[in-house]
């Protein structure tokens, strides 16, 4: 198993980062939130999970070991493959998932594309004893910091993906109504997806 990759970020795309490791470009599938922390030409270290199929080898990358562990635990639930597990982490951070499962929060799980009400109920039952309790003691403080800077995080992520400053500015403005509708703590991942869609429409 490839536990992590470390090297220079050679390229970024909406769902993939290419990290140069020993002269080899490793394509790593990442959530928008993880990609937002990467910059082309800079060093990066991603925790990884290798998913082996008969016709493919896919490397999934994460900001830290905790995120990778949750990714792998989610797949122990019936009907959850790597793509759905990654979609869950694109919408919710690991501790947010732990909190949702511990509280039996169906609404949080149905916010993930591909999970309906019945699927959420089943996942809550199966994952309750597997994910454990939230591990971040300072979760509220961290959430407040993220909320205050979602515009900066989104802007930086778009620049990292190769968009011009003007395009990034316009995309942030375009998704601001959506961000405000999400409340006081919008997740950057879904906003990045919306921003990319607005930029694709504009081109």
mmCIF file of C-alpha atoms in Angstrom:
data_model
loop_
_atom_site.group_PDB
_atom_site.id
_atom_site.type_symbol
_atom_site.label_atom_id
_atom_site.label_comp_id
_atom_site.label_asym_id
_atom_site.label_seq_id
_atom_site.Cartn_x
_atom_site.Cartn_y
_atom_site.Cartn_z
ATOM 1 C CA UNK A 1 0.000 0.000 0.000
ATOM 2 C CA UNK A 2 1.141 3.553 -0.747
ATOM 3 C CA UNK A 3 0.650 5.335 2.589
ATOM 4 C CA UNK A 4 1.589 8.806 1.358
ATOM 5 C CA UNK A 5 3.177 10.711 -1.505
ATOM 6 C CA UNK A 6 5.550 13.616 -1.052
ATOM 7 C CA UNK A 7 6.955 15.832 -3.758
ATOM 8 C CA UNK A 8 6.397 18.822 -5.999
ATOM 9 C CA UNK A 9 2.875 19.526 -7.228
ATOM 10 C CA UNK A 10 3.198 19.309 -11.023
ATOM 11 C CA UNK A 11 -0.431 19.951 -11.993
ATOM 12 C CA UNK A 12 -3.881 20.538 -10.533
ATOM 13 C CA UNK A 13 -7.331 19.787 -11.935
ATOM 14 C CA UNK A 14 -10.811 20.033 -10.365
ATOM 15 C CA UNK A 15 -10.584 16.481 -8.936
ATOM 16 C CA UNK A 16 -6.915 15.510 -9.296
ATOM 17 C CA UNK A 17 -3.449 16.557 -8.227
ATOM 18 C CA UNK A 18 -0.294 15.303 -9.953
ATOM 19 C CA UNK A 19 2.612 15.022 -7.522
ATOM 20 C CA UNK A 20 6.100 14.364 -8.883
ATOM 21 C CA UNK A 21 7.735 11.614 -6.834
ATOM 22 C CA UNK A 22 11.216 10.513 -7.887
ATOM 23 C CA UNK A 23 10.680 11.687 -11.451
ATOM 24 C CA UNK A 24 7.260 9.992 -11.714
ATOM 25 C CA UNK A 25 4.005 11.935 -11.821
ATOM 26 C CA UNK A 26 1.510 10.356 -9.421
ATOM 27 C CA UNK A 27 -2.132 11.233 -10.197
ATOM 28 C CA UNK A 28 -4.017 11.507 -6.924
ATOM 29 C CA UNK A 29 -7.810 11.895 -6.613
ATOM 30 C CA UNK A 30 -8.590 14.567 -3.995
ATOM 31 C CA UNK A 31 -11.554 16.480 -2.615
ATOM 32 C CA UNK A 32 -11.860 20.182 -3.561
ATOM 33 C CA UNK A 33 -10.989 21.114 0.019
ATOM 34 C CA UNK A 34 -7.706 19.161 -0.141
ATOM 35 C CA UNK A 35 -6.896 20.580 -3.573
ATOM 36 C CA UNK A 36 -7.466 24.116 -2.276
ATOM 37 C CA UNK A 37 -4.406 23.732 -0.046
ATOM 38 C CA UNK A 38 -2.082 22.764 -2.919
ATOM 39 C CA UNK A 39 -0.118 25.027 -5.268
ATOM 40 C CA UNK A 40 1.613 24.097 -8.526
ATOM 41 C CA UNK A 41 5.384 24.155 -8.070
ATOM 42 C CA UNK A 42 5.249 23.838 -4.287
ATOM 43 C CA UNK A 43 6.062 20.822 -2.126
ATOM 44 C CA UNK A 44 3.178 18.775 -0.780
ATOM 45 C CA UNK A 45 2.631 15.675 1.310
ATOM 46 C CA UNK A 46 -0.640 13.780 0.919
ATOM 47 C CA UNK A 47 -1.786 10.797 2.923
ATOM 48 C CA UNK A 48 -3.033 8.254 0.372
ATOM 49 C CA UNK A 49 -5.166 5.164 -0.027
ATOM 50 C CA UNK A 50 -4.659 2.869 -3.027
ATOM 51 C CA UNK A 51 -7.855 1.305 -4.369
ATOM 52 C CA UNK A 52 -7.229 -1.757 -6.545
ATOM 53 C CA UNK A 53 -9.809 -2.920 -9.083
ATOM 54 C CA UNK A 54 -9.569 -5.498 -11.865
ATOM 55 C CA UNK A 55 -9.233 -2.787 -14.477
ATOM 56 C CA UNK A 56 -7.694 0.091 -12.523
ATOM 57 C CA UNK A 57 -5.406 1.328 -9.779
ATOM 58 C CA UNK A 58 -6.647 4.579 -8.237
ATOM 59 C CA UNK A 59 -4.773 6.619 -5.666
ATOM 60 C CA UNK A 60 -6.909 8.791 -3.375
ATOM 61 C CA UNK A 61 -5.204 11.633 -1.510
ATOM 62 C CA UNK A 62 -6.002 13.383 1.763
ATOM 63 C CA UNK A 63 -4.833 16.364 3.763
ATOM 64 C CA UNK A 64 -3.928 14.166 6.742
ATOM 65 C CA UNK A 65 -3.952 10.622 8.119
ATOM 66 C CA UNK A 66 -7.235 11.152 9.982
ATOM 67 C CA UNK A 67 -9.064 11.959 6.753
ATOM 68 C CA UNK A 68 -7.610 8.857 5.093
ATOM 69 C CA UNK A 69 -8.648 6.684 8.041
ATOM 70 C CA UNK A 70 -12.225 7.977 7.863
ATOM 71 C CA UNK A 71 -12.226 7.385 4.083
ATOM 72 C CA UNK A 72 -11.290 3.749 4.657
ATOM 73 C CA UNK A 73 -13.738 3.276 7.550
ATOM 74 C CA UNK A 74 -16.610 4.663 5.480
ATOM 75 C CA UNK A 75 -16.020 1.910 2.924
ATOM 76 C CA UNK A 76 -16.647 -0.782 5.532
ATOM 77 C CA UNK A 77 -20.337 0.171 5.332
ATOM 78 C CA UNK A 78 -22.341 -1.759 2.745
ATOM 79 C CA UNK A 79 -22.853 0.099 -0.510
ATOM 80 C CA UNK A 80 -20.070 2.625 0.107
ATOM 81 C CA UNK A 81 -17.275 2.564 -2.441
ATOM 82 C CA UNK A 82 -14.298 4.908 -2.712
ATOM 83 C CA UNK A 83 -16.129 7.503 -4.837
ATOM 84 C CA UNK A 84 -19.024 7.823 -2.390
ATOM 85 C CA UNK A 85 -16.633 7.870 0.566
ATOM 86 C CA UNK A 86 -14.712 10.705 -1.070
ATOM 87 C CA UNK A 87 -17.959 12.536 -1.850
ATOM 88 C CA UNK A 88 -18.864 12.342 1.844
ATOM 89 C CA UNK A 89 -15.508 13.875 2.758
ATOM 90 C CA UNK A 90 -15.951 16.547 0.070
ATOM 91 C CA UNK A 91 -19.126 17.700 1.812
ATOM 92 C CA UNK A 92 -18.138 17.097 5.461
ATOM 93 C CA UNK A 93 -14.839 17.146 7.311
ATOM 94 C CA UNK A 94 -14.017 13.982 9.333
ATOM 95 C CA UNK A 95 -15.181 15.420 12.663
ATOM 96 C CA UNK A 96 -18.389 16.735 11.070
ATOM 97 C CA UNK A 97 -19.124 13.199 9.853
ATOM 98 C CA UNK A 98 -18.404 11.777 13.299
ATOM 99 C CA UNK A 99 -20.717 14.345 14.862
ATOM 100 C CA UNK A 100 -23.474 13.657 12.323
ATOM 101 C CA UNK A 101 -23.289 9.889 12.844
ATOM 102 C CA UNK A 102 -23.155 10.196 16.628
ATOM 103 C CA UNK A 103 -26.213 12.483 16.575
ATOM 104 C CA UNK A 104 -28.122 10.382 14.032
ATOM 105 C CA UNK A 105 -28.288 13.388 11.697
ATOM 106 C CA UNK A 106 -29.925 12.103 8.501
ATOM 107 C CA UNK A 107 -30.016 15.571 6.951
ATOM 108 C CA UNK A 108 -26.235 15.874 7.086
ATOM 109 C CA UNK A 109 -25.781 12.614 5.199
ATOM 110 C CA UNK A 110 -28.458 13.298 2.594
ATOM 111 C CA UNK A 111 -26.567 16.509 1.760
ATOM 112 C CA UNK A 112 -24.046 14.204 0.065
ATOM 113 C CA UNK A 113 -24.857 13.556 -3.618
ATOM 114 C CA UNK A 114 -25.839 9.908 -4.018
ATOM 115 C CA UNK A 115 -27.224 9.377 -0.510
ATOM 116 C CA UNK A 116 -30.991 9.299 -0.069
ATOM 117 C CA UNK A 117 -33.028 9.096 3.124
ATOM 118 C CA UNK A 118 -33.034 5.287 3.332
ATOM 119 C CA UNK A 119 -29.330 5.153 2.544
ATOM 120 C CA UNK A 120 -28.612 7.717 5.255
ATOM 121 C CA UNK A 121 -30.583 5.702 7.831
ATOM 122 C CA UNK A 122 -28.655 2.565 6.930
ATOM 123 C CA UNK A 123 -25.303 4.348 7.100
ATOM 124 C CA UNK A 124 -26.104 5.832 10.494
ATOM 125 C CA UNK A 125 -26.736 2.343 11.855
ATOM 126 C CA UNK A 126 -23.632 0.797 10.323
ATOM 127 C CA UNK A 127 -21.193 3.606 11.092
ATOM 128 C CA UNK A 128 -22.297 4.475 14.613
ATOM 129 C CA UNK A 129 -19.754 2.186 16.288
ATOM 130 C CA UNK A 130 -17.023 2.580 13.670
ATOM 131 C CA UNK A 131 -16.202 6.271 13.293
ATOM 132 C CA UNK A 132 -15.939 7.078 16.999
ATOM 133 C CA UNK A 133 -16.275 10.473 18.660
ATOM 134 C CA UNK A 134 -15.018 13.770 17.189
ATOM 135 C CA UNK A 135 -11.289 14.128 17.805
ATOM 136 C CA UNK A 136 -10.853 17.909 17.439
ATOM 137 C CA UNK A 137 -11.061 19.514 20.862
ATOM 138 C CA UNK A 138 -11.008 22.974 19.309
ATOM 139 C CA UNK A 139 -13.590 22.254 16.642
ATOM 140 C CA UNK A 140 -15.699 25.359 17.251
ATOM 141 C CA UNK A 141 -12.727 27.699 17.114
ATOM 142 C CA UNK A 142 -11.431 26.076 13.917
ATOM 143 C CA UNK A 143 -14.897 26.358 12.342
ATOM 144 C CA UNK A 144 -15.036 30.060 13.139
ATOM 145 C CA UNK A 145 -11.668 30.640 11.466
ATOM 146 C CA UNK A 146 -12.757 28.798 8.337
ATOM 147 C CA UNK A 147 -16.012 30.763 8.174
ATOM 148 C CA UNK A 148 -14.221 34.078 8.366
ATOM 149 C CA UNK A 149 -11.902 33.256 5.478
ATOM 150 C CA UNK A 150 -13.935 31.143 3.049
ATOM 151 C CA UNK A 151 -13.520 33.839 0.386
ATOM 152 C CA UNK A 152 -9.731 33.793 0.805
ATOM 153 C CA UNK A 153 -9.624 29.982 0.750
ATOM 154 C CA UNK A 154 -11.792 29.793 -2.358
ATOM 155 C CA UNK A 155 -9.809 32.524 -4.109
ATOM 156 C CA UNK A 156 -6.506 30.791 -3.315
ATOM 157 C CA UNK A 157 -7.855 27.440 -4.516
ATOM 158 C CA UNK A 158 -8.883 28.914 -7.880
ATOM 159 C CA UNK A 159 -5.479 30.575 -8.318
ATOM 160 C CA UNK A 160 -3.856 27.236 -7.489
ATOM 161 C CA UNK A 161 -5.903 25.592 -10.251
ATOM 162 C CA UNK A 162 -4.462 28.080 -12.735
ATOM 163 C CA UNK A 163 -7.248 30.666 -13.033
ATOM 164 C CA UNK A 164 -6.381 34.352 -13.359
ATOM 165 C CA UNK A 165 -6.947 36.711 -10.429
ATOM 166 C CA UNK A 166 -9.813 38.425 -12.277
ATOM 167 C CA UNK A 167 -11.517 35.083 -12.957
ATOM 168 C CA UNK A 168 -11.105 34.044 -9.317
ATOM 169 C CA UNK A 169 -12.570 37.366 -8.162
ATOM 170 C CA UNK A 170 -15.590 36.940 -10.436
ATOM 171 C CA UNK A 171 -16.148 33.334 -9.312
ATOM 172 C CA UNK A 172 -16.086 34.321 -5.632
ATOM 173 C CA UNK A 173 -18.700 36.998 -6.320
ATOM 174 C CA UNK A 174 -20.802 34.486 -8.267
ATOM 175 C CA UNK A 175 -20.996 31.980 -5.388
ATOM 176 C CA UNK A 176 -21.409 34.512 -2.568
ATOM 177 C CA UNK A 177 -25.252 34.220 -2.554
ATOM 178 C CA UNK A 178 -24.923 30.424 -2.285
ATOM 179 C CA UNK A 179 -22.388 30.764 0.532
ATOM 180 C CA UNK A 180 -24.645 33.148 2.464
ATOM 181 C CA UNK A 181 -27.588 30.773 2.004
ATOM 182 C CA UNK A 182 -25.543 27.985 3.604
ATOM 183 C CA UNK A 183 -25.401 29.905 6.872
ATOM 184 C CA UNK A 184 -22.555 31.025 9.073
ATOM 185 C CA UNK A 185 -20.187 28.138 8.313
ATOM 186 C CA UNK A 186 -20.134 27.360 4.577
ATOM 187 C CA UNK A 187 -17.992 24.424 3.457
ATOM 188 C CA UNK A 188 -15.338 25.497 0.954
ATOM 189 C CA UNK A 189 -15.535 22.242 -1.039
ATOM 190 C CA UNK A 190 -19.080 22.674 -2.434
ATOM 191 C CA UNK A 191 -18.413 26.366 -3.066
ATOM 192 C CA UNK A 192 -15.325 25.488 -5.124
ATOM 193 C CA UNK A 193 -17.426 23.125 -7.237
ATOM 194 C CA UNK A 194 -19.985 25.879 -7.828
ATOM 195 C CA UNK A 195 -17.237 28.374 -8.644
ATOM 196 C CA UNK A 196 -15.716 26.007 -11.227
ATOM 197 C CA UNK A 197 -19.139 25.541 -12.812
ATOM 198 C CA UNK A 198 -19.630 29.308 -13.070
ATOM 199 C CA UNK A 199 -16.206 29.700 -14.682
ATOM 200 C CA UNK A 200 -16.910 26.911 -17.198
ATOM 201 C CA UNK A 201 -20.187 28.594 -18.150
ATOM 202 C CA UNK A 202 -18.412 31.904 -18.645
ATOM 203 C CA UNK A 203 -15.843 30.441 -21.044
#
